[in-house]
Short mmCIF file of C-alpha atoms in Angstrom, two decimals:
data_model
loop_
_atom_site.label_atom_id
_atom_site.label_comp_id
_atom_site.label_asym_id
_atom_site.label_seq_id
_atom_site.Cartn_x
_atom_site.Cartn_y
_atom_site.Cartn_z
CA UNK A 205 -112.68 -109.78 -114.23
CA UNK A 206 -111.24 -112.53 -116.71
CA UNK A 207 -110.37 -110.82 -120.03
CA UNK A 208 -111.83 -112.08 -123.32
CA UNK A 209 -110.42 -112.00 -126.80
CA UNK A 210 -112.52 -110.80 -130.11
CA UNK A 211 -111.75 -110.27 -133.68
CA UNK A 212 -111.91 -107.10 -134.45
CA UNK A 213 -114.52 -107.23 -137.44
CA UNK A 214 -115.68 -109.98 -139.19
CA UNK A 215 -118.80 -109.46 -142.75
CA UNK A 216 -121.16 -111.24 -143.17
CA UNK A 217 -123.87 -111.49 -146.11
CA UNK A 218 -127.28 -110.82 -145.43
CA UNK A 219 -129.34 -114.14 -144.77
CA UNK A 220 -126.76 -116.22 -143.82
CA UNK A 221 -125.17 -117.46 -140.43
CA UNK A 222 -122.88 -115.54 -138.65
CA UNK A 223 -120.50 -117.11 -135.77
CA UNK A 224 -118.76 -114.98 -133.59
CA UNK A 225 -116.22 -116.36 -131.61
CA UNK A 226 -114.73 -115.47 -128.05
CA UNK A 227 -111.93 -116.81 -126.27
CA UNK A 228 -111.56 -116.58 -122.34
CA UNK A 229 -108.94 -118.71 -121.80
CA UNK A 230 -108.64 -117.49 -117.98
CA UNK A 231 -112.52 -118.10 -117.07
CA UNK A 232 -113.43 -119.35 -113.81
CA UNK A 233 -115.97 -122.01 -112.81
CA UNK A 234 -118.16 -119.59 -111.80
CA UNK A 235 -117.92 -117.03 -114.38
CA UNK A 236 -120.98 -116.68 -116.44
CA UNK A 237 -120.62 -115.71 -120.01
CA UNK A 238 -122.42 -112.59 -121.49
CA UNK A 239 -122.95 -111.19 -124.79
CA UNK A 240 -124.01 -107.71 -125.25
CA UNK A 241 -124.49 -105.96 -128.73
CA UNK A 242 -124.45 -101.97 -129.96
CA UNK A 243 -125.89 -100.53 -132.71
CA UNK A 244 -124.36 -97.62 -133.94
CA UNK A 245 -125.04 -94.41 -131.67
CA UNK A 246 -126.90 -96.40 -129.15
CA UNK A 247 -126.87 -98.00 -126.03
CA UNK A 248 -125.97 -101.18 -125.84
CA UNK A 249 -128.73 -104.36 -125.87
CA UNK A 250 -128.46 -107.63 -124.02
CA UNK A 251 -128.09 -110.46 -126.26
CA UNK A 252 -127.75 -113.66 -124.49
CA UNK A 253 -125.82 -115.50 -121.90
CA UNK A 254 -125.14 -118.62 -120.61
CA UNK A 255 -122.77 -121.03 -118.03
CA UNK A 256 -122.00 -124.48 -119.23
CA UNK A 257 -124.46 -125.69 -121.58
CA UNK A 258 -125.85 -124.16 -125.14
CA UNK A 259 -128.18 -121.47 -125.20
CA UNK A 260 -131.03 -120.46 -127.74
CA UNK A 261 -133.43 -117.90 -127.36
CA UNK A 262 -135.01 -115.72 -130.08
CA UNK A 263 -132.18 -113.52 -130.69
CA UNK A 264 -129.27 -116.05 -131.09
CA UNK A 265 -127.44 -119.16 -130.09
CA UNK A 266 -124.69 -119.03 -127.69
CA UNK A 267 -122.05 -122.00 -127.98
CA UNK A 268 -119.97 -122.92 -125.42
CA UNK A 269 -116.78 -125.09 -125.77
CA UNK A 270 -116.58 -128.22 -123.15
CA UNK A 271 -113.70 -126.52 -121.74
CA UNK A 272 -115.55 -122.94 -121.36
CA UNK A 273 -112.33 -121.38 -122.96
CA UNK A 274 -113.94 -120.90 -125.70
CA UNK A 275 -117.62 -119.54 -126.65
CA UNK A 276 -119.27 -118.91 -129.94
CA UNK A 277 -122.63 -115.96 -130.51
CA UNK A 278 -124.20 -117.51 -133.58
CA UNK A 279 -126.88 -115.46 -135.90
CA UNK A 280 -128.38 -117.87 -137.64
CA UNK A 281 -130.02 -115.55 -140.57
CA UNK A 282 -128.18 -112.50 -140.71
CA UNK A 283 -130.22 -108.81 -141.56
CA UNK A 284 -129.21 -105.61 -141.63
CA UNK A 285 -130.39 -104.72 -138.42
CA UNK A 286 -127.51 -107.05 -137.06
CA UNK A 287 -124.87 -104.72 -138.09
CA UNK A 288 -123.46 -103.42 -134.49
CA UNK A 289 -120.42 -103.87 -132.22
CA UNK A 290 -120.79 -107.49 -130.60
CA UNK A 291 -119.26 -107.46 -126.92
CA UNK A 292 -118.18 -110.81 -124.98
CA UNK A 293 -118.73 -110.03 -121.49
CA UNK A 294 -117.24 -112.66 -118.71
CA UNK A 295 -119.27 -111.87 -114.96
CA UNK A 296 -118.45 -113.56 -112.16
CA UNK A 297 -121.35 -114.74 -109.46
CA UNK A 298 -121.98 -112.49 -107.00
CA UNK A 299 -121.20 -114.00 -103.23
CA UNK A 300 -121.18 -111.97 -100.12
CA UNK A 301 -122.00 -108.73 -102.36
CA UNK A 302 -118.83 -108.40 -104.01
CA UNK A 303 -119.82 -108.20 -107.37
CA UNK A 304 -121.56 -105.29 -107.82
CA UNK A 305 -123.10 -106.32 -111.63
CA UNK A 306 -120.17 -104.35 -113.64
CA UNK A 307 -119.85 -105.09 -117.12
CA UNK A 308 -115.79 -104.77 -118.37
CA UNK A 309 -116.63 -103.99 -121.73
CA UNK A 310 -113.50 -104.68 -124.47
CA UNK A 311 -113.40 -103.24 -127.57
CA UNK A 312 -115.60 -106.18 -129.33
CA UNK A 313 -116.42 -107.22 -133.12
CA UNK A 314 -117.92 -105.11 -135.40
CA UNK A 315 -119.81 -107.02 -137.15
CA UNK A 316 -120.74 -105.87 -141.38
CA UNK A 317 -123.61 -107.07 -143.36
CA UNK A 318 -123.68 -106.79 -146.98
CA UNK A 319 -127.07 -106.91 -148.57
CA UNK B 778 -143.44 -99.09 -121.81
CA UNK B 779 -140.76 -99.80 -118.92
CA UNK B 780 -137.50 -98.46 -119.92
CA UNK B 781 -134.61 -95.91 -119.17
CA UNK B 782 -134.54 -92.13 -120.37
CA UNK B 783 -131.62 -90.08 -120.60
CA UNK B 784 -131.53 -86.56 -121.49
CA UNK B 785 -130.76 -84.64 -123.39
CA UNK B 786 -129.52 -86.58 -126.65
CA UNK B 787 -126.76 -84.02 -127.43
CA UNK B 788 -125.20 -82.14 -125.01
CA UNK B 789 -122.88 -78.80 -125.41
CA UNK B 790 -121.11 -77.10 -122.61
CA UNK B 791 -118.08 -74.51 -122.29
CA UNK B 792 -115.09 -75.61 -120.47
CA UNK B 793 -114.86 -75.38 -117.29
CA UNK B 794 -118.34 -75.71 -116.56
CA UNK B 795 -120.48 -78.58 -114.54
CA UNK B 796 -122.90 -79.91 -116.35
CA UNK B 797 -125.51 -82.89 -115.03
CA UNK B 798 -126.87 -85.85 -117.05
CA UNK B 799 -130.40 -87.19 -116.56
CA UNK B 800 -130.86 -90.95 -116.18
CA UNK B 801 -134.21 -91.64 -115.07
CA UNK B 802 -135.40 -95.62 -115.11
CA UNK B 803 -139.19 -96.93 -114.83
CA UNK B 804 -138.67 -100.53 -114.24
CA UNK B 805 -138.38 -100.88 -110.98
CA UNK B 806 -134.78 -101.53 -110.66
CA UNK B 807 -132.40 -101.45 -107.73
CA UNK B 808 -129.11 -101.08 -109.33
CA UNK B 809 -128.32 -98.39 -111.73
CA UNK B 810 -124.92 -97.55 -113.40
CA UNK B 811 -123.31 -94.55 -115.63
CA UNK B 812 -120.69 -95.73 -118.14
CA UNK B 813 -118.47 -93.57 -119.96
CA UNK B 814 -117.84 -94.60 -124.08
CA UNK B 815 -114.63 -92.90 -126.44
CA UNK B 816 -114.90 -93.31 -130.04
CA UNK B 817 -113.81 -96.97 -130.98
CA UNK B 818 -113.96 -98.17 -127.26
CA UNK B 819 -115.81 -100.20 -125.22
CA UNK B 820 -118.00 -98.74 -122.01
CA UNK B 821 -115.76 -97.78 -118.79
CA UNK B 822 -117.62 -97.77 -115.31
CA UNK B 823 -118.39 -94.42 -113.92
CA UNK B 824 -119.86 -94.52 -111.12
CA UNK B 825 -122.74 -97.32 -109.83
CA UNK B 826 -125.27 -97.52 -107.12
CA UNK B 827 -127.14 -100.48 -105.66
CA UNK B 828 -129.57 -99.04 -103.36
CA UNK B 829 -131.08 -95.21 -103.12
CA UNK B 830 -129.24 -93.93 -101.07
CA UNK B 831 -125.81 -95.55 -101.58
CA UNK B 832 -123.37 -95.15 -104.68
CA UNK B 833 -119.97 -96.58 -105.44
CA UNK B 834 -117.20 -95.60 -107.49
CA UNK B 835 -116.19 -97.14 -110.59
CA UNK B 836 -112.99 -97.01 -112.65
CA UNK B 837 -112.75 -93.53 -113.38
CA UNK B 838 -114.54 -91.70 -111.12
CA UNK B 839 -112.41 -88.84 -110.75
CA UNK B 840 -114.32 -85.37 -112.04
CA UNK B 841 -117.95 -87.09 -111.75
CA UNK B 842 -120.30 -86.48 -108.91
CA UNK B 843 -123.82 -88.49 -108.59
CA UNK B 844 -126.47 -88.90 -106.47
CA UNK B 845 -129.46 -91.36 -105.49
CA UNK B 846 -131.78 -89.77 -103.60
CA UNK B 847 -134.70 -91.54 -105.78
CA UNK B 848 -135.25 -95.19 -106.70
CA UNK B 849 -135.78 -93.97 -109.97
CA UNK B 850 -133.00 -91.23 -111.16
CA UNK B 851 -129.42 -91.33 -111.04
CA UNK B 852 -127.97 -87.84 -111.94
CA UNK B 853 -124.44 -87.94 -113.09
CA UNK B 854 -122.83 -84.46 -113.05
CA UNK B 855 -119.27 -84.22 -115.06
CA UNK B 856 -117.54 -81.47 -113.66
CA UNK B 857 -114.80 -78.72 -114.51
CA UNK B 858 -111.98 -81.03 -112.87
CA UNK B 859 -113.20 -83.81 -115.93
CA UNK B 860 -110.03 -83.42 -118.08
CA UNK B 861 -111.17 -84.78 -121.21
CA UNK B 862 -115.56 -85.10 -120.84
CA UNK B 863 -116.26 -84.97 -124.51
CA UNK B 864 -117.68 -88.78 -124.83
CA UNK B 865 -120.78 -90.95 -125.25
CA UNK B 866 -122.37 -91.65 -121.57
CA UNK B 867 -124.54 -94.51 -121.05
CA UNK B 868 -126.61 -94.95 -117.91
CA UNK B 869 -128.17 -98.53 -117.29
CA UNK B 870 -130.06 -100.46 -114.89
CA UNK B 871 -130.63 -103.98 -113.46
CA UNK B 872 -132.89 -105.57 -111.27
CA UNK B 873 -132.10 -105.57 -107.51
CA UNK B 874 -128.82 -107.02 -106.21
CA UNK B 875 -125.49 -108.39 -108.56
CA UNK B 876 -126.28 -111.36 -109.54
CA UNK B 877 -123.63 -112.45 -112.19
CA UNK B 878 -126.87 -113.49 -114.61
CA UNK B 879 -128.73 -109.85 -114.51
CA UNK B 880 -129.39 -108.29 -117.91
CA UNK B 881 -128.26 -104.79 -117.57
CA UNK B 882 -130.84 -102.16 -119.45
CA UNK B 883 -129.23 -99.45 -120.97
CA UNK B 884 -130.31 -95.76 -121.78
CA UNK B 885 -130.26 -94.35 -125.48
CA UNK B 886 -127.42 -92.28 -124.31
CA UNK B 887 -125.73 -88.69 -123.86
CA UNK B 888 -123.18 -87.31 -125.97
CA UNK B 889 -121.64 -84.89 -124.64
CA UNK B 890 -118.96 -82.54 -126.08
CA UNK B 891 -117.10 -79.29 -124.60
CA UNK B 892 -116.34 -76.22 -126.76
#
């Protein structure tokens, strides 16, 4: 799997937008990109993902760079409840079975939110 | 509500004994997975299984033991020949085959520690 690069923490105040960045410098055409987050003595949640083009749903925004080295997770009103451990997550498409769904976790951002 | 159990929670055991994880999933899913998380790190692949019937291993197998004898449940057992088991184990599920674009559902979580 193609490795990605986080900060290790970034802060954040409460209400405001958060962008998370994530490089992949070595991604594939193929690879999709994931994000995953982890509150703190829990599993982790799925968060959003996405190919080529921007991605919204309810959670976040996901941001992807025209090259695809480069994506961004974006919170656009930050609470409390988004304090957790924010992993990028590169998968690559499954063909002829030999990708068996793995997630290659890193270490990720831990994101802090001050009230 | 659809969802993955594990139990228990919080889990105690001398060392050198076996001791087997619960991972039971209500969604219907195919594909289940155990993950294995240190302090500070991300998730490690344990073991995974895509069919009932069928598992594979992961990245550090060595000292687990599973089984799928049920759609549903996934037992992981760590045993004696686990060098270092005290950790944070995560089972998860997706829906049937590996399709790079899956979410992955993930369990509340074990955490297991040895005396």
């Amino acid at each position: 799997d193609a490795k990605t690069t986080q900060p290790n923490s970034m802060e954040s105040n409460e209400e405001e937008p958060v962008h998370l960045p994530c490089n992949h410098s070595t991604i594939s055409g193929t690879d999709y990109i994931h994000w995953y987050r982890q509150l703190p003595s829990q599993g982790p949640e799925y968060v959003i993902h996405g190919l080529t083009s921007n991605v919204n749903n309810r959670m976040a925004s996901l941001a992807i760079a025209e090259d695809r080295k480069s994506s961004t997770l974006i919170l656009h009103r930050a609470t409390l409840r988004d304090a957790a451990v924010y992993y990028c997550i590169l998968r690559g498409f499954n063909a002829g079975g030999t990708s068996y769904g793995k997630l290659t976790f890193g270490q990720g951002t831990i994101l802090t939110v001050h009230p | 509500d659809g969802g993955i159990t594990q139990s228990p929670k919080y889990l105690f055991r001398k060392e050198g004994q076996n001791v087997t994880l619960s991972c039971e999933q209500n969604l219907n899913h195919d594909a289940m997975y155990w993950y294995r998380q240190d302090p500070g790190q991300g998730l490690r692949l344990i073991y995974y299984s895509q069919i009932v019937n069928d598992f594979q291993k992961g990245d550090i197998a060595e000292g687990y033991s599973v089984s799928r004898e049920k759609k549903e449940s996934f037992p992981l057992t760590v045993t004696s020949a686990q060098k270092n088991p005290t950790a944070f184990y995560l089972c998860a599920s997706t829906v049937g085959g590996s399709s790079s674009y899956n979410e992955q559902f993930f369990g509340p979580g074990t955490r297991l520690t040895v005396l």
